[in-house]
Short mmCIF file of C-alpha atoms in Angstrom, two decimals:
data_model
loop_
_atom_site.label_atom_id
_atom_site.label_comp_id
_atom_site.label_asym_id
_atom_site.label_seq_id
_atom_site.Cartn_x
_atom_site.Cartn_y
_atom_site.Cartn_z
CA MET A 1182 66.47 102.47 116.59
CA SER A 1183 67.86 106.01 116.65
CA GLU A 1184 66.58 108.63 114.29
CA SER A 1185 68.11 108.82 110.94
CA LEU A 1186 70.38 112.01 110.17
CA LEU A 1187 69.20 111.65 106.61
CA ALA A 1188 66.62 113.90 105.16
CA PRO A 1189 62.97 112.18 105.02
CA GLY A 1190 62.85 109.81 101.83
CA GLU A 1191 66.46 110.33 101.07
CA PRO A 1192 68.56 107.23 100.29
CA PRO A 1193 71.74 106.26 102.28
CA ALA A 1194 74.51 108.05 100.62
CA LEU A 1195 76.54 104.95 100.65
CA ALA A 1196 74.98 101.79 99.35
CA GLU A 1197 75.07 99.12 102.14
CA GLY A 1198 77.89 96.67 101.57
CA ALA A 1199 79.90 98.99 99.28
CA GLY A 1200 82.12 100.09 102.10
CA CYS A 1201 85.63 101.18 101.49
CA HIS A 1202 85.91 98.70 98.52
CA ALA A 1203 83.88 101.26 96.46
CA GLY A 1204 85.68 103.31 93.92
CA ALA A 1205 87.00 106.88 94.79
CA ASP A 1206 84.32 108.49 92.44
CA THR A 1207 81.57 106.47 94.10
CA MET A 1208 82.86 107.49 97.70
CA ARG A 1209 83.25 111.10 96.44
CA ASP A 1210 79.59 111.33 95.12
CA ALA A 1211 78.33 109.74 98.06
CA ALA A 1212 80.01 112.27 100.44
CA ALA A 1213 78.81 115.29 98.25
CA LYS A 1214 75.16 113.87 98.63
CA ALA A 1215 75.47 113.21 102.30
CA GLY A 1216 76.46 116.98 102.95
CA LYS A 1217 80.11 116.90 102.73
CA SER A 1218 80.32 119.03 99.56
CA GLU A 1219 81.88 122.02 101.44
CA VAL A 1220 84.63 120.11 102.98
CA LEU A 1221 85.53 118.21 99.62
CA GLU A 1222 85.44 121.49 97.79
CA ARG A 1223 87.89 123.01 100.25
CA TYR A 1224 90.16 119.97 100.27
CA ALA A 1225 90.13 120.12 96.42
CA ALA A 1226 91.22 123.90 96.37
CA ASP A 1227 93.89 123.33 99.44
CA TYR A 1228 95.15 120.12 98.00
CA PRO A 1229 94.89 120.07 94.21
CA LYS A 1230 95.64 116.67 92.48
CA GLY A 1231 97.99 116.28 89.52
CA PRO A 1232 97.35 114.66 86.15
CA HIS A 1233 96.80 111.40 87.77
CA ASP A 1234 94.21 110.49 90.30
CA GLN A 1235 96.21 110.25 93.17
CA PRO A 1236 99.87 109.71 94.41
CA GLN A 1237 100.94 106.55 95.81
CA SER A 1238 101.31 107.12 99.27
CA MET A 1239 100.16 105.64 102.55
CA CYS A 1240 96.69 106.22 103.87
CA PRO A 1241 96.53 110.09 104.22
CA ALA A 1242 94.93 109.73 107.72
CA PHE A 1243 98.20 108.48 108.85
CA GLY A 1244 99.55 112.04 108.77
CA SER A 1245 96.69 113.63 110.99
CA LEU A 1246 96.86 110.61 113.42
CA ARG A 1247 100.49 110.98 113.95
CA VAL A 1248 100.05 114.76 114.69
CA GLY A 1249 97.64 114.08 117.29
CA LEU A 1250 99.56 111.30 118.90
CA ARG A 1251 102.61 113.19 119.20
CA MET A 1252 100.80 116.07 121.10
CA ARG A 1253 100.69 116.13 124.93
CA ARG A 1254 97.38 115.62 126.65
CA THR A 1255 95.49 114.95 123.45
CA ALA A 1256 93.30 111.98 122.75
CA THR A 1257 92.78 110.54 119.27
CA VAL A 1258 89.75 108.62 118.24
CA LEU A 1259 89.14 107.09 114.92
CA SER A 1260 85.83 106.30 113.07
CA GLY A 1261 86.25 103.96 109.93
CA SER A 1262 86.36 100.56 108.71
CA ALA A 1263 88.02 98.14 111.02
CA CYS A 1264 90.62 97.06 108.51
CA CYS A 1265 91.70 100.75 107.96
CA VAL A 1266 91.96 101.46 111.73
CA TYR A 1267 94.00 98.30 112.41
CA GLY A 1268 96.54 99.37 109.68
CA LEU A 1269 96.64 102.96 110.78
CA THR A 1270 97.18 101.98 114.40
CA PHE A 1271 99.86 99.35 113.30
CA THR A 1272 101.89 101.84 111.51
CA SER A 1273 101.51 104.58 114.17
CA HIS A 1274 102.83 102.16 116.60
CA PHE A 1275 105.51 101.05 114.03
CA TYR A 1276 106.66 104.60 114.03
CA GLY A 1277 107.02 104.94 117.74
CA ALA A 1278 103.56 106.14 119.07
CA ARG A 1279 103.17 105.01 122.52
CA ARG A 1280 99.48 105.99 123.30
CA THR A 1281 96.16 104.21 122.67
CA VAL A 1282 94.05 105.04 119.75
CA GLY A 1283 90.36 105.18 120.24
CA TYR A 1284 88.09 103.50 117.91
CA VAL A 1285 84.33 103.72 117.40
CA PRO A 1286 83.02 100.68 115.20
CA PHE A 1287 80.07 100.76 113.17
CA SER A 1288 77.75 98.39 111.45
CA SER A 1289 75.81 98.82 108.15
CA GLU A 1290 72.82 99.74 110.57
CA THR A 1291 74.43 102.30 112.83
CA LEU A 1292 76.21 103.88 109.75
CA VAL A 1293 72.91 104.18 107.92
CA THR A 1294 70.50 105.23 110.74
CA GLY A 1295 72.71 107.86 112.24
CA LYS A 1296 73.48 105.88 115.40
CA LEU A 1297 77.34 106.00 114.48
CA PHE A 1298 77.31 109.59 115.32
CA GLU A 1299 75.65 109.13 118.48
CA ASP A 1300 78.17 106.49 119.52
CA ILE A 1301 81.04 108.97 118.64
CA ARG A 1302 79.25 111.57 120.65
CA ASP A 1303 78.70 109.24 123.81
CA ALA A 1304 82.48 108.01 123.41
CA VAL A 1305 83.87 111.70 123.22
CA HIS A 1306 81.73 112.64 126.43
CA ASP A 1307 83.16 109.58 128.26
CA MET A 1308 86.63 110.61 127.55
CA ALA A 1309 86.45 114.29 128.25
CA ASP A 1310 88.28 114.41 131.34
CA PRO A 1311 89.93 117.66 131.68
CA GLU A 1312 92.54 116.06 134.28
CA LYS A 1313 93.68 113.76 131.47
CA TYR A 1314 93.31 115.88 128.04
CA ASP A 1315 93.10 119.33 126.57
CA THR A 1316 91.81 118.19 123.28
CA ILE A 1317 90.15 115.09 121.76
CA VAL A 1318 90.53 114.79 118.24
CA VAL A 1319 88.06 112.72 116.12
CA THR A 1320 88.73 111.70 112.75
CA ASN A 1321 86.29 110.37 110.01
CA LEU A 1322 87.96 107.95 107.77
CA CYS A 1323 86.64 107.18 104.21
CA VAL A 1324 83.31 105.29 104.77
CA PRO A 1325 81.88 107.54 107.66
CA THR A 1326 82.82 110.51 105.39
CA ALA A 1327 81.30 109.32 102.66
CA SER A 1328 78.39 108.42 104.54
CA GLY A 1329 78.06 112.15 105.90
CA VAL A 1330 78.57 111.33 109.66
CA PRO A 1331 78.63 115.09 110.94
CA LEU A 1332 81.47 115.58 113.37
CA GLN A 1333 80.78 119.35 113.02
CA LEU A 1334 77.84 118.66 115.29
CA LEU A 1335 79.87 117.45 118.18
CA PRO A 1336 80.23 120.29 120.97
CA ASP A 1337 83.21 122.60 120.87
CA THR A 1338 84.06 121.66 124.37
CA ILE A 1339 83.04 119.14 126.92
CA ASN A 1340 83.93 119.69 130.64
CA GLY A 1341 86.58 122.08 129.31
CA VAL A 1342 87.98 119.75 126.92
CA ARG A 1343 88.24 120.81 123.24
CA ILE A 1344 86.57 118.68 120.72
CA ILE A 1345 87.91 118.85 117.22
CA GLY A 1346 86.27 116.62 114.38
CA ILE A 1347 87.85 116.48 111.00
CA ASP A 1348 87.38 114.47 107.79
CA VAL A 1349 90.47 112.65 106.21
CA PRO A 1350 89.25 110.47 103.45
CA GLY A 1351 91.55 108.95 101.07
CA PHE A 1352 89.50 110.10 98.21
CA GLY A 1353 89.61 113.79 99.32
CA VAL A 1354 93.15 114.43 100.77
CA PRO A 1355 95.88 113.18 98.39
CA THR A 1356 98.81 112.36 100.97
CA HIS A 1357 99.42 111.80 104.36
CA ALA A 1358 101.78 115.00 104.55
CA GLU A 1359 98.68 117.39 103.59
CA ALA A 1360 96.57 115.44 106.24
CA LYS A 1361 99.06 116.59 108.68
CA ASP A 1362 97.95 120.36 107.66
CA VAL A 1363 94.16 119.28 108.02
CA LEU A 1364 94.50 118.95 111.66
CA ALA A 1365 97.01 121.51 112.19
CA GLY A 1366 94.73 124.04 110.30
CA ALA A 1367 91.76 122.89 112.54
CA MET A 1368 93.71 123.38 115.67
CA LEU A 1369 95.03 126.82 114.61
CA ASN A 1370 91.63 127.81 113.76
CA PHE A 1371 90.29 126.66 117.13
CA ALA A 1372 93.19 128.32 118.90
CA ARG A 1373 92.77 131.69 117.15
CA LYS A 1374 89.11 131.94 117.96
CA GLU A 1375 89.89 131.38 121.54
CA VAL A 1376 92.52 134.15 121.33
CA MET A 1377 89.94 136.50 119.97
CA ALA A 1378 87.33 135.48 122.53
CA GLY A 1379 89.73 136.73 125.47
CA PRO A 1380 92.77 135.74 127.45
CA VAL A 1381 94.38 132.27 127.06
CA ALA A 1382 97.11 130.33 128.94
CA ALA A 1383 100.53 131.57 128.43
CA PRO A 1384 103.12 128.99 126.90
CA ALA A 1385 105.54 127.28 129.25
CA VAL A 1386 108.53 129.01 127.71
CA ARG A 1387 108.37 132.32 126.09
CA PRO A 1388 111.53 134.11 124.41
CA ASP A 1389 112.13 137.71 125.07
CA ARG A 1390 112.52 138.29 121.42
CA PRO A 1391 110.01 138.42 118.61
CA THR A 1392 109.74 134.87 117.05
CA ILE A 1393 109.48 133.26 113.93
CA THR A 1394 106.89 130.17 113.86
CA LEU A 1395 108.38 127.29 112.03
CA LEU A 1396 105.77 125.43 109.71
CA GLY A 1397 106.47 121.74 108.94
CA GLU A 1398 107.96 118.95 110.93
CA MET A 1399 111.82 118.83 110.85
CA PHE A 1400 114.77 117.07 112.59
CA PRO A 1401 114.90 118.33 116.18
CA ALA A 1402 118.32 119.99 115.73
CA ASP A 1403 117.15 122.27 113.04
CA PRO A 1404 115.04 124.61 115.21
CA VAL A 1405 117.90 125.03 117.50
CA GLY A 1406 120.26 125.90 114.45
CA ILE A 1407 117.54 128.37 113.12
CA ASN A 1408 117.25 129.94 116.43
CA MET A 1409 121.16 130.68 116.47
CA MET A 1410 120.80 132.20 112.90
CA LEU A 1411 117.81 134.45 113.91
CA GLU A 1412 119.75 135.71 116.98
CA PRO A 1413 121.72 138.53 115.38
CA LEU A 1414 118.42 139.81 113.83
CA GLY A 1415 117.05 140.16 117.27
CA LEU A 1416 114.68 137.37 116.58
CA ALA A 1417 114.10 133.89 118.09
CA ALA A 1418 112.76 130.54 116.76
CA GLY A 1419 109.22 130.03 117.97
CA PRO A 1420 107.15 126.80 118.01
CA VAL A 1421 107.21 124.14 115.28
CA VAL A 1422 103.82 123.58 113.83
CA PRO A 1423 102.58 121.03 114.15
CA THR A 1424 102.96 121.63 117.71
CA ARG A 1425 103.57 119.14 120.72
CA GLU A 1426 101.14 120.73 123.02
CA TRP A 1427 98.13 123.06 122.80
CA ARG A 1428 99.47 126.13 124.47
CA GLU A 1429 102.03 126.28 121.89
CA LEU A 1430 99.29 127.10 119.21
CA TYR A 1431 98.84 130.53 120.92
CA GLN A 1432 102.55 131.35 120.96
CA ALA A 1433 102.84 130.07 117.22
CA LEU A 1434 99.97 132.65 116.13
CA ASP A 1435 101.72 135.35 118.22
CA CYS A 1436 104.72 135.66 116.07
CA ALA A 1437 106.48 138.14 113.95
CA ALA A 1438 106.45 135.96 110.99
CA VAL A 1439 106.02 132.41 109.69
CA ALA A 1440 108.54 130.45 108.07
CA ALA A 1441 106.94 127.87 105.69
CA ILE A 1442 109.77 125.16 105.90
CA HIS A 1443 107.30 122.98 104.30
CA PRO A 1444 105.34 124.85 101.77
CA PHE A 1445 102.17 122.64 101.24
CA TYR A 1446 100.46 123.63 104.77
CA THR A 1447 97.77 125.49 103.04
CA ALA A 1448 95.28 125.43 105.68
CA ALA A 1449 97.51 126.24 108.40
CA VAL A 1450 98.92 129.22 106.26
CA ARG A 1451 95.31 130.54 105.89
CA GLU A 1452 94.94 130.81 109.59
CA PHE A 1453 98.16 132.74 109.91
CA GLU A 1454 97.15 135.04 107.35
CA ALA A 1455 93.88 135.61 109.01
CA ALA A 1456 95.72 136.37 112.31
CA GLY A 1457 97.71 139.02 110.15
CA ARG A 1458 101.14 137.13 109.93
CA LYS A 1459 103.31 137.45 106.99
CA ILE A 1460 104.63 133.98 105.51
CA VAL A 1461 108.16 133.39 104.01
CA GLY A 1462 108.90 130.55 101.86
CA SER A 1463 111.89 128.28 101.53
CA ALA A 1464 114.40 127.58 104.44
CA PRO A 1465 117.89 128.29 105.37
CA VAL A 1466 119.48 125.47 103.50
CA GLY A 1467 123.06 125.43 101.86
CA ARG A 1468 124.69 128.96 101.38
CA ASP A 1469 122.34 130.38 98.84
CA GLY A 1470 119.33 129.15 100.63
CA THR A 1471 120.47 130.67 104.08
CA ALA A 1472 121.45 134.01 102.40
CA ALA A 1473 117.95 134.41 100.79
CA TRP A 1474 116.04 133.28 103.66
CA LEU A 1475 117.66 135.46 106.14
CA ALA A 1476 117.22 138.40 103.85
CA ALA A 1477 113.47 137.24 103.36
CA ILE A 1478 112.98 137.14 107.03
CA GLY A 1479 114.48 140.55 107.51
CA ASP A 1480 112.12 141.98 105.07
CA ALA A 1481 109.04 140.52 106.44
CA CYS A 1482 110.09 141.61 110.01
CA GLY A 1483 111.45 145.07 109.14
CA ILE A 1484 114.88 144.38 110.03
CA SER A 1485 117.61 146.67 108.88
CA ALA A 1486 119.81 145.67 106.12
CA ASP A 1487 122.93 146.04 108.24
CA LYS A 1488 121.60 143.51 110.68
CA VAL A 1489 120.81 141.08 107.88
CA ALA A 1490 124.27 141.52 106.35
CA ALA A 1491 125.93 140.87 109.66
CA ALA A 1492 123.91 137.72 110.25
CA GLN A 1493 124.80 136.48 106.69
CA ASN A 1494 128.36 137.33 107.24
CA ARG A 1495 128.49 135.41 110.50
CA PHE A 1496 126.92 132.09 109.09
CA LEU A 1497 127.54 132.06 105.42
CA PRO A 1498 131.35 131.30 105.53
CA ALA A 1499 130.83 128.51 108.03
CA ILE A 1500 128.23 126.88 105.84
CA THR A 1501 130.54 127.26 102.78
CA ALA A 1502 133.47 125.61 104.66
CA ALA A 1503 131.36 122.78 105.85
CA LEU A 1504 130.13 122.15 102.09
CA GLU A 1505 133.70 122.21 100.71
CA SER A 1506 134.84 119.90 103.43
CA LYS A 1507 132.38 117.25 102.65
CA PRO A 1508 131.87 117.33 98.92
CA ILE A 1509 129.47 114.90 97.15
CA LYS A 1510 130.18 113.76 93.80
CA GLY A 1511 127.88 111.95 91.55
CA ARG A 1512 124.50 111.92 89.84
CA ILE A 1513 121.44 111.60 92.24
CA THR A 1514 117.70 111.54 91.69
CA VAL A 1515 115.51 112.51 94.60
CA SER A 1516 111.86 111.60 95.38
CA GLY A 1517 109.69 111.40 98.19
CA TYR A 1518 106.35 112.29 99.87
CA GLU A 1519 107.66 114.28 102.90
CA GLY A 1520 107.54 117.80 101.41
CA SER A 1521 111.30 118.63 101.99
CA GLU A 1522 112.27 117.11 98.70
CA LEU A 1523 113.19 120.30 97.11
CA LEU A 1524 115.16 121.35 100.03
CA VAL A 1525 117.49 118.20 100.10
CA ALA A 1526 118.09 118.75 96.31
CA ARG A 1527 119.22 122.22 96.94
CA LEU A 1528 121.76 120.86 99.68
CA LEU A 1529 122.98 118.06 97.38
CA ILE A 1530 123.74 120.48 94.64
CA GLU A 1531 125.76 122.84 96.84
CA SER A 1532 127.56 119.84 98.20
CA GLY A 1533 128.66 119.25 94.38
CA ALA A 1534 126.12 116.60 93.44
CA ASP A 1535 124.52 116.53 89.96
CA VAL A 1536 120.71 116.41 90.57
CA PRO A 1537 118.81 116.13 87.31
CA TYR A 1538 115.47 115.15 88.74
CA VAL A 1539 113.32 115.94 91.90
CA GLY A 1540 109.96 114.29 92.41
CA THR A 1541 107.45 115.05 95.15
CA ALA A 1542 104.19 113.83 96.03
CA CYS A 1543 103.09 117.21 97.28
CA PRO A 1544 101.69 119.87 95.17
CA ARG A 1545 103.40 123.12 93.91
CA THR A 1546 102.44 126.20 95.85
CA LYS A 1547 103.53 129.88 95.98
CA TRP A 1548 105.79 129.03 99.14
CA SER A 1549 107.73 126.46 97.18
CA ASP A 1550 108.50 128.95 94.27
CA PRO A 1551 111.87 130.20 95.65
CA ASP A 1552 113.33 126.60 95.78
CA ARG A 1553 111.69 125.61 92.49
CA GLU A 1554 113.16 128.78 90.68
CA TRP A 1555 116.47 128.21 92.17
CA LEU A 1556 116.48 124.27 91.00
CA GLU A 1557 115.18 125.02 87.66
CA ALA A 1558 118.09 127.68 87.13
CA LYS A 1559 120.42 124.77 87.88
CA GLY A 1560 118.75 122.75 85.10
CA VAL A 1561 116.75 120.33 87.54
CA ARG A 1562 113.45 118.81 86.18
CA ILE A 1563 110.83 119.00 89.01
CA GLN A 1564 107.85 116.84 89.20
CA PHE A 1565 104.96 117.98 91.46
CA ARG A 1566 102.50 115.31 92.39
CA ALA A 1567 104.94 112.80 90.95
CA SER A 1568 103.50 109.29 90.66
CA LEU A 1569 105.53 106.19 91.14
CA GLU A 1570 105.76 105.59 87.54
CA GLN A 1571 107.25 108.81 86.99
CA ASP A 1572 109.85 108.64 89.66
CA ILE A 1573 110.87 105.12 88.38
CA ALA A 1574 110.94 106.53 84.67
CA ALA A 1575 113.48 109.08 85.97
CA VAL A 1576 115.91 106.51 87.34
CA GLN A 1577 115.67 104.67 83.98
CA GLU A 1578 116.13 107.93 82.07
CA TYR A 1579 118.97 109.55 84.07
CA HIS A 1580 120.93 106.31 85.21
CA PRO A 1581 121.98 107.90 88.43
CA ASP A 1582 124.81 106.75 90.64
CA LEU A 1583 122.42 106.94 93.50
CA SER A 1584 118.78 107.07 93.98
CA ILE A 1585 116.85 108.55 96.98
CA GLY A 1586 113.30 107.82 96.98
CA THR A 1587 110.10 105.83 98.51
CA THR A 1588 110.48 102.11 99.13
CA PRO A 1589 109.42 101.01 95.72
CA VAL A 1590 111.68 103.46 93.97
CA VAL A 1591 114.66 102.20 95.96
CA GLN A 1592 113.69 98.51 95.26
CA HIS A 1593 113.51 99.24 91.59
CA ALA A 1594 116.99 100.99 91.63
CA LYS A 1595 118.55 98.42 93.49
CA SER A 1596 117.12 95.63 91.10
CA HIS A 1597 119.26 97.53 88.52
CA ALA A 1598 122.41 97.58 90.48
CA ILE A 1599 122.00 101.29 91.47
CA PRO A 1600 122.32 102.10 95.17
CA GLY A 1601 119.41 103.54 96.85
CA LEU A 1602 118.31 105.31 100.03
CA TYR A 1603 114.86 105.65 101.60
CA PHE A 1604 114.21 109.21 101.82
CA THR A 1605 111.92 109.15 104.83
CA ASN A 1606 114.20 107.27 107.32
CA LEU A 1607 117.65 107.96 106.04
CA ILE A 1608 117.57 111.55 104.51
CA SER A 1609 114.65 113.31 106.77
CA ALA A 1610 116.53 111.95 109.88
CA ARG A 1611 119.26 114.35 109.53
CA PRO A 1612 119.63 118.20 110.22
CA LEU A 1613 119.30 120.19 106.99
CA MET A 1614 119.46 123.86 108.17
CA GLY A 1615 122.28 126.31 108.42
CA PRO A 1616 125.99 125.27 109.30
CA ALA A 1617 124.64 122.02 111.03
CA GLY A 1618 122.98 120.97 107.76
CA ALA A 1619 125.79 121.63 105.49
CA GLY A 1620 127.62 118.42 105.08
CA SER A 1621 125.30 116.55 107.34
CA LEU A 1622 124.21 114.24 104.22
CA ALA A 1623 127.62 113.57 103.14
CA GLN A 1624 128.54 110.53 105.03
CA VAL A 1625 125.40 108.75 104.27
CA ILE A 1626 125.17 109.61 100.74
CA ASN A 1627 128.88 109.02 99.86
CA GLY A 1628 128.62 105.67 101.74
CA ALA A 1629 125.77 104.64 99.46
CA LEU A 1630 127.56 105.95 96.33
CA ALA A 1631 130.64 103.88 97.25
CA ASN A 1632 128.29 100.63 97.13
CA LYS A 1633 128.19 100.67 93.49
CA ALA A 1634 130.93 98.16 93.36
CA ARG A 1635 129.11 95.85 95.64
CA PHE A 1636 126.02 95.88 93.73
CA ASP A 1637 127.90 95.24 90.52
CA THR A 1638 129.52 92.14 92.22
CA MET A 1639 126.21 90.98 93.29
CA ARG A 1640 124.54 91.30 90.12
CA GLU A 1641 127.41 89.36 88.56
CA PHE A 1642 127.36 86.81 91.07
CA PHE A 1643 123.43 86.02 90.61
CA LYS A 1644 123.55 86.41 86.94
CA GLY A 1645 121.42 83.64 85.38
CA VAL A 1646 119.19 83.21 88.38
CA GLY A 1647 115.79 82.86 87.13
CA GLU A 1648 113.28 85.73 87.16
CA GLY A 1649 109.52 85.80 86.60
CA HIS A 1650 108.13 82.16 86.20
CA ALA A 1651 111.66 80.96 87.11
CA ALA A 1652 112.39 82.90 90.05
CA GLY A 1653 113.35 80.91 93.15
CA ILE A 1654 115.62 77.67 93.85
CA TRP A 1655 114.45 74.79 92.00
CA GLU A 1656 116.00 71.29 91.30
CA GLU A 1657 114.28 71.60 87.77
CA VAL A 1658 113.77 75.03 86.40
CA PRO A 1659 110.14 75.32 85.86
CA VAL A 1660 109.20 75.64 81.97
CA ASP A 1661 106.93 78.51 80.97
CA ARG A 1662 103.62 77.67 79.43
CA PRO A 1663 102.29 80.89 77.81
CA GLU A 1664 99.60 78.94 75.79
CA PHE A 1665 98.06 77.96 79.19
CA LYS A 1666 97.72 81.82 80.11
CA LYS A 1667 96.37 82.55 76.91
CA LYS A 1668 93.82 79.79 76.89
CA TYR A 1669 92.30 80.57 80.30
CA ALA A 1670 92.70 84.37 79.72
CA ALA A 1671 90.34 83.91 76.80
CA LYS A 1672 87.86 81.66 78.94
CA MET A 1673 87.72 84.53 81.81
CA ILE A 1674 86.76 87.02 79.13
CA ALA A 1675 84.08 84.83 77.75
CA ALA A 1676 82.85 84.28 81.23
CA ALA A 1677 82.91 87.96 82.01
CA LYS A 1678 80.84 88.51 78.76
CA SER A 1679 78.33 85.89 79.71
CA GLU A 1680 77.80 87.29 83.12
CA GLU A 1681 77.41 90.77 81.88
CA ALA A 1682 74.64 89.67 79.23
CA ILE A 1683 72.74 87.89 82.08
CA GLY A 1684 72.78 90.82 84.16
CA ASN A 1685 71.39 92.99 81.41
#
């Protein structure tokens, strides 16, 4: 049996058998006792929670996993409960990952004795082939984090392959969007230290103009459009962070400024600021957003007012024309967990829509202030760290003509004969920036708005079909028996009290 990583006489941080079914508070306390206090405190500062415990999003580790799987010459290894690993790999492949996900299983014995860490270390040594990989990312899920598995003790490099260990517990990182920042920040930190230590590999393609790094995943056409808008300023679009290969991290750090397109990348911003780079919030979305963003970029990079004005005069008329040619009329509520919800709401409003409510699972940051202030000036209510209940309550309150949101929000809207669009697959999958983004949402939005009559027809057709206990198709509709429910509910309460008394 291998030597325990716990201090002599110290009990295991996570009781055997508790596993990932333990409550968030129990897991958090266990992680703190196991030496993860610093990590959890940093996450609490970087990703503050809302009034509720946590947004109802998918497992946050999906975000960091997806970032690693989309990078070339990068291997990904998960350490966690088998059920969690299965779910994460299934979801990743569902979203198009075509790469194997490594997994280091554990038992109660290997978790408690410290053998799990040795298994991870051995697995990483076996994988570290510089012919195949630049980087190996090892991720602790909930149980290994709560048990204090010390990924920070892994070597920085093995055979020239970088080793990056991160903790992404569901009880410490609120959303999968912010988990992308956990890995992006860790990689930028590693790359920045490499730059400080000496020469590094040049990127495959390097523009001949100063670049603006774009922070946050976006539709592939958007960086191209941003590059066109930066050209009159004598600038070029740099890499998009999270990057697609390691060398792009060096280029991302070597920029004139950073555009925080998605404003929740707190750890990444910290690394850019440590490298002396200025951060610009918002994005070139709509006429007002593009005008303000170009001015902010010009100010951050010391570009003359004449050049900024020339760029604005070149692109703003085209954006205005695109918006006017494809108007959107109707009341729309917007909610999601991607981080671009405020940008989408701005574009809808400039297209003519009435947007009374925007809910986002992401937190408010200083980089989202330009969008927040613009929307609030238009009378929009913004809910950061929005819960599912708050998003559904907004649909009920505002009775929109269309609800854009997560799957359960869309389901709720459609059950009330309100057209709905899933934000991630139908809204994020379109350009938003500059002239290409203006009017890009009109076709799908107006098509959904036109479905209202169809929903009313279906609702009328199915009127009287059973709900609740009578849902489904029956020869004889079941009769509800509330007295049975009441009777057995009382028996369950009595049995629970009896068991509690015996336990005491």
